[in-house]
């Protein structure tokens, strides 16, 4: 592919129309180098317009029938599929995702909108009879109602699929939406806005897209009284900041992770090595559910290290438009520097750099560290890079103590052939989800996904997210 620059001069979608931004964003081309797109950026002035539009649209959005909402969602799903090639190429260029993974992300986004149709139809309410003394003969109609305006704050690593996981349930429930995509990857959201505009009759103001820098509009949107719920995917620090700014609103946050993979001597080491390699290296580790640390029993530590090294050939960086490429660059040079800092810290403390460790700009070679000391920062901080950091543990108790030593608790994995131990350890690990004998994975949104501690509030997943975006009204007869 040759470098191209895409101009989205009116990328702000507010109140059913395209408007000029008060600034602009330059989107780097991670596939070909240079600039991929220049996108209009919102200032507080445009954010105010979007919030006002969303507030005006609350009543017509809430009045839309389930049939109308289902029609919007299905039309968006079909439009995403029709624009699959454009969206795939956009993800490759702006997020640096290998083309095969980018194509899968587009398909997942379309499917999430389509599955949200069923969630819209399930919002039926209920009819109750009084069951306490003095309330004999009372009856009540309990109606599900949209919360109002949902601010969706999306990350850079899944610029379309995560947006779908936030926006589809919000629209299914009849809410107005103000979407702020990552300033690093705003183009997919601009395309989505165009599709919504072209293929649906969502009321003006019901869906708004305001790319912009978090420092310029993030606090403004989060702290505005017109926002009734915030859906956010991002780092733990960013989530805490938004929570401080937001006040009394519903917070729905999937934040940072550092998933431990606990490996016992009776595990199938061939399958374990495959799963840990995928968990650590897929999309260069830029996933909150990535395997950030491998806690291997001393009896299998060395064998597992050898098996992981043997799989590195399958996870080498390559041209992003090559169908066989599995690993691309990190989102920025500063992110690559952060990963290098954590690797250097581990080595300085006594870890062995078995393979990889080299950095070239944004590119960081898939890396294997062995005998990582328990105090190494990479075991306790989210890396968001392609590093398999393997620490040796002597016992189940030591593995659990290390897995639970910090405030991040998004995902985990347990590898063992002992069913009782698998369940015992899974229940003891402090995490929102634990995968047994596989890398953490949550599909299209049918399994609840979220963390404990600093890893988030609430659970993502289409049905679970819809529940966060509705309230109820009881009409007593």
PDB file of N, CA and C in Angstrom, residues 369-414:
ATOM      1  N   UNK A 369      11.167 -12.770  28.718  1.00  0.00           N
ATOM      2  CA  UNK A 369      11.978 -12.610  29.920  1.00  0.00           C
ATOM      3  C   UNK A 369      11.750 -13.816  30.816  1.00  0.00           C
ATOM      4  N   UNK A 370      12.805 -14.372  31.377  1.00  0.00           N
ATOM      5  CA  UNK A 370      12.658 -15.492  32.300  1.00  0.00           C
ATOM      6  C   UNK A 370      13.193 -15.109  33.672  1.00  0.00           C
ATOM      7  N   UNK A 371      12.811 -15.908  34.680  1.00  0.00           N
ATOM      8  CA  UNK A 371      13.265 -15.692  36.054  1.00  0.00           C
ATOM      9  C   UNK A 371      13.086 -14.237  36.480  1.00  0.00           C
ATOM     10  N   UNK A 372      11.925 -13.690  36.162  1.00  0.00           N
ATOM     11  CA  UNK A 372      11.655 -12.289  36.498  1.00  0.00           C
ATOM     12  C   UNK A 372      11.478 -12.167  38.014  1.00  0.00           C
ATOM     13  N   UNK A 373      12.246 -11.285  38.655  1.00  0.00           N
ATOM     14  CA  UNK A 373      12.127 -11.128  40.114  1.00  0.00           C
ATOM     15  C   UNK A 373      10.743 -10.632  40.511  1.00  0.00           C
ATOM     16  N   UNK A 374      10.326 -10.991  41.706  1.00  0.00           N
ATOM     17  CA  UNK A 374       8.978 -10.648  42.157  1.00  0.00           C
ATOM     18  C   UNK A 374       8.769  -9.151  42.312  1.00  0.00           C
ATOM     19  N   UNK A 375       9.871  -8.385  42.469  1.00  0.00           N
ATOM     20  CA  UNK A 375       9.712  -6.945  42.634  1.00  0.00           C
ATOM     21  C   UNK A 375       9.862  -6.176  41.325  1.00  0.00           C
ATOM     22  N   UNK A 376      10.019  -6.862  40.204  1.00  0.00           N
ATOM     23  CA  UNK A 376      10.146  -6.176  38.917  1.00  0.00           C
ATOM     24  C   UNK A 376       8.846  -5.458  38.583  1.00  0.00           C
ATOM     25  N   UNK A 377       8.959  -4.258  38.094  1.00  0.00           N
ATOM     26  CA  UNK A 377       7.774  -3.450  37.812  1.00  0.00           C
ATOM     27  C   UNK A 377       6.859  -4.094  36.780  1.00  0.00           C
ATOM     28  N   UNK A 378       7.422  -4.846  35.840  1.00  0.00           N
ATOM     29  CA  UNK A 378       6.612  -5.428  34.777  1.00  0.00           C
ATOM     30  C   UNK A 378       5.608  -6.454  35.315  1.00  0.00           C
ATOM     31  N   UNK A 379       5.845  -6.967  36.503  1.00  0.00           N
ATOM     32  CA  UNK A 379       4.882  -7.875  37.133  1.00  0.00           C
ATOM     33  C   UNK A 379       3.755  -7.132  37.838  1.00  0.00           C
ATOM     34  N   UNK A 380       3.898  -5.816  37.974  1.00  0.00           N
ATOM     35  CA  UNK A 380       2.949  -5.053  38.779  1.00  0.00           C
ATOM     36  C   UNK A 380       2.328  -3.875  38.043  1.00  0.00           C
ATOM     37  N   UNK A 381       2.802  -3.576  36.839  1.00  0.00           N
ATOM     38  CA  UNK A 381       2.291  -2.429  36.087  1.00  0.00           C
ATOM     39  C   UNK A 381       1.888  -2.883  34.683  1.00  0.00           C
ATOM     40  N   UNK A 382       0.860  -2.252  34.140  1.00  0.00           N
ATOM     41  CA  UNK A 382       0.389  -2.611  32.808  1.00  0.00           C
ATOM     42  C   UNK A 382       1.424  -2.190  31.769  1.00  0.00           C
ATOM     43  N   UNK A 383       1.848  -3.135  30.931  1.00  0.00           N
ATOM     44  CA  UNK A 383       2.893  -2.817  29.949  1.00  0.00           C
ATOM     45  C   UNK A 383       2.330  -2.401  28.608  1.00  0.00           C
ATOM     46  N   UNK A 384       1.260  -3.038  28.130  1.00  0.00           N
ATOM     47  CA  UNK A 384       0.699  -2.770  26.806  1.00  0.00           C
ATOM     48  C   UNK A 384       1.767  -2.919  25.733  1.00  0.00           C
ATOM     49  N   UNK A 385       2.506  -4.018  25.814  1.00  0.00           N
ATOM     50  CA  UNK A 385       3.553  -4.291  24.842  1.00  0.00           C
ATOM     51  C   UNK A 385       3.731  -5.790  24.664  1.00  0.00           C
ATOM     52  N   UNK A 386       4.541  -6.212  23.680  1.00  0.00           N
ATOM     53  CA  UNK A 386       4.676  -7.636  23.345  1.00  0.00           C
ATOM     54  C   UNK A 386       5.754  -8.343  24.153  1.00  0.00           C
ATOM     55  N   UNK A 387       5.533  -8.453  25.450  1.00  0.00           N
ATOM     56  CA  UNK A 387       6.540  -9.043  26.326  1.00  0.00           C
ATOM     57  C   UNK A 387       5.915 -10.176  27.139  1.00  0.00           C
ATOM     58  N   UNK A 388       6.506 -11.365  27.036  1.00  0.00           N
ATOM     59  CA  UNK A 388       6.131 -12.485  27.902  1.00  0.00           C
ATOM     60  C   UNK A 388       7.104 -12.493  29.072  1.00  0.00           C
ATOM     61  N   UNK A 389       6.635 -12.041  30.227  1.00  0.00           N
ATOM     62  CA  UNK A 389       7.467 -11.938  31.429  1.00  0.00           C
ATOM     63  C   UNK A 389       7.149 -13.122  32.334  1.00  0.00           C
ATOM     64  N   UNK A 390       8.117 -14.026  32.497  1.00  0.00           N
ATOM     65  CA  UNK A 390       7.868 -15.287  33.196  1.00  0.00           C
ATOM     66  C   UNK A 390       8.585 -15.284  34.535  1.00  0.00           C
ATOM     67  N   UNK A 391       7.801 -15.433  35.586  1.00  0.00           N
ATOM     68  CA  UNK A 391       8.346 -15.505  36.944  1.00  0.00           C
ATOM     69  C   UNK A 391       8.156 -16.920  37.482  1.00  0.00           C
ATOM     70  N   UNK A 392       9.098 -17.370  38.267  1.00  0.00           N
ATOM     71  CA  UNK A 392       9.045 -18.716  38.842  1.00  0.00           C
ATOM     72  C   UNK A 392       8.372 -18.669  40.203  1.00  0.00           C
ATOM     73  N   UNK A 393       7.435 -19.594  40.436  1.00  0.00           N
ATOM     74  CA  UNK A 393       6.771 -19.694  41.734  1.00  0.00           C
ATOM     75  C   UNK A 393       6.913 -21.117  42.253  1.00  0.00           C
ATOM     76  N   UNK A 394       6.914 -21.251  43.583  1.00  0.00           N
ATOM     77  CA  UNK A 394       7.119 -22.553  44.205  1.00  0.00           C
ATOM     78  C   UNK A 394       5.829 -23.282  44.517  1.00  0.00           C
ATOM     79  N   UNK A 395       4.730 -22.531  44.625  1.00  0.00           N
ATOM     80  CA  UNK A 395       3.502 -23.158  45.117  1.00  0.00           C
ATOM     81  C   UNK A 395       2.285 -22.396  44.623  1.00  0.00           C
ATOM     82  N   UNK A 396       1.149 -23.028  44.807  1.00  0.00           N
ATOM     83  CA  UNK A 396      -0.124 -22.378  44.499  1.00  0.00           C
ATOM     84  C   UNK A 396      -0.297 -21.120  45.328  1.00  0.00           C
ATOM     85  N   UNK A 397       0.049 -21.197  46.593  1.00  0.00           N
ATOM     86  CA  UNK A 397      -0.106 -20.044  47.482  1.00  0.00           C
ATOM     87  C   UNK A 397       0.749 -18.871  47.018  1.00  0.00           C
ATOM     88  N   UNK A 398       1.986 -19.158  46.609  1.00  0.00           N
ATOM     89  CA  UNK A 398       2.857 -18.074  46.152  1.00  0.00           C
ATOM     90  C   UNK A 398       2.331 -17.470  44.857  1.00  0.00           C
ATOM     91  N   UNK A 399       1.832 -18.308  43.969  1.00  0.00           N
ATOM     92  CA  UNK A 399       1.281 -17.802  42.714  1.00  0.00           C
ATOM     93  C   UNK A 399       0.094 -16.881  42.969  1.00  0.00           C
ATOM     94  N   UNK A 400      -0.790 -17.287  43.865  1.00  0.00           N
ATOM     95  CA  UNK A 400      -1.960 -16.456  44.173  1.00  0.00           C
ATOM     96  C   UNK A 400      -1.557 -15.152  44.848  1.00  0.00           C
ATOM     97  N   UNK A 401      -0.581 -15.223  45.745  1.00  0.00           N
ATOM     98  CA  UNK A 401      -0.131 -14.005  46.420  1.00  0.00           C
ATOM     99  C   UNK A 401       0.420 -13.006  45.409  1.00  0.00           C
ATOM    100  N   UNK A 402       1.176 -13.491  44.432  1.00  0.00           N
ATOM    101  CA  UNK A 402       1.740 -12.599  43.420  1.00  0.00           C
ATOM    102  C   UNK A 402       0.659 -12.102  42.465  1.00  0.00           C
ATOM    103  N   UNK A 403      -0.254 -12.976  42.091  1.00  0.00           N
ATOM    104  CA  UNK A 403      -1.333 -12.574  41.178  1.00  0.00           C
ATOM    105  C   UNK A 403      -2.209 -11.494  41.798  1.00  0.00           C
ATOM    106  N   UNK A 404      -2.401 -11.575  43.117  1.00  0.00           N
ATOM    107  CA  UNK A 404      -3.303 -10.652  43.810  1.00  0.00           C
ATOM    108  C   UNK A 404      -2.583  -9.521  44.527  1.00  0.00           C
ATOM    109  N   UNK A 405      -1.318  -9.304  44.191  1.00  0.00           N
ATOM    110  CA  UNK A 405      -0.503  -8.345  44.956  1.00  0.00           C
ATOM    111  C   UNK A 405      -0.837  -6.893  44.663  1.00  0.00           C
ATOM    112  N   UNK A 406      -1.561  -6.624  43.568  1.00  0.00           N
ATOM    113  CA  UNK A 406      -1.779  -5.236  43.163  1.00  0.00           C
ATOM    114  C   UNK A 406      -3.257  -4.957  42.940  1.00  0.00           C
ATOM    115  N   UNK A 407      -3.550  -3.718  42.549  1.00  0.00           N
ATOM    116  CA  UNK A 407      -4.937  -3.287  42.437  1.00  0.00           C
ATOM    117  C   UNK A 407      -5.564  -3.559  41.073  1.00  0.00           C
ATOM    118  N   UNK A 408      -4.772  -4.034  40.099  1.00  0.00           N
ATOM    119  CA  UNK A 408      -5.327  -4.363  38.792  1.00  0.00           C
ATOM    120  C   UNK A 408      -5.921  -5.764  38.826  1.00  0.00           C
ATOM    121  N   UNK A 409      -7.170  -5.894  38.407  1.00  0.00           N
ATOM    122  CA  UNK A 409      -7.819  -7.199  38.440  1.00  0.00           C
ATOM    123  C   UNK A 409      -8.828  -7.344  37.322  1.00  0.00           C
ATOM    124  N   UNK A 410      -8.330  -7.327  36.088  1.00  0.00           N
ATOM    125  CA  UNK A 410      -9.235  -7.411  34.949  1.00  0.00           C
ATOM    126  C   UNK A 410      -9.429  -8.854  34.489  1.00  0.00           C
ATOM    127  N   UNK A 411      -8.319  -9.531  34.199  1.00  0.00           N
ATOM    128  CA  UNK A 411      -8.374 -10.865  33.632  1.00  0.00           C
ATOM    129  C   UNK A 411      -7.288 -11.736  34.238  1.00  0.00           C
ATOM    130  N   UNK A 412      -7.431 -13.035  34.045  1.00  0.00           N
ATOM    131  CA  UNK A 412      -6.416 -13.989  34.496  1.00  0.00           C
ATOM    132  C   UNK A 412      -6.626 -15.289  33.734  1.00  0.00           C
ATOM    133  N   UNK A 413      -5.630 -16.176  33.828  1.00  0.00           N
ATOM    134  CA  UNK A 413      -5.734 -17.500  33.216  1.00  0.00           C
ATOM    135  C   UNK A 413      -5.077 -18.514  34.139  1.00  0.00           C
ATOM    136  N   UNK A 414      -5.613 -19.725  34.142  1.00  0.00           N
ATOM    137  CA  UNK A 414      -5.069 -20.816  34.950  1.00  0.00           C
ATOM    138  C   UNK A 414      -4.867 -22.021  34.035  1.00  0.00           C
TER     139      UNK A 414
END
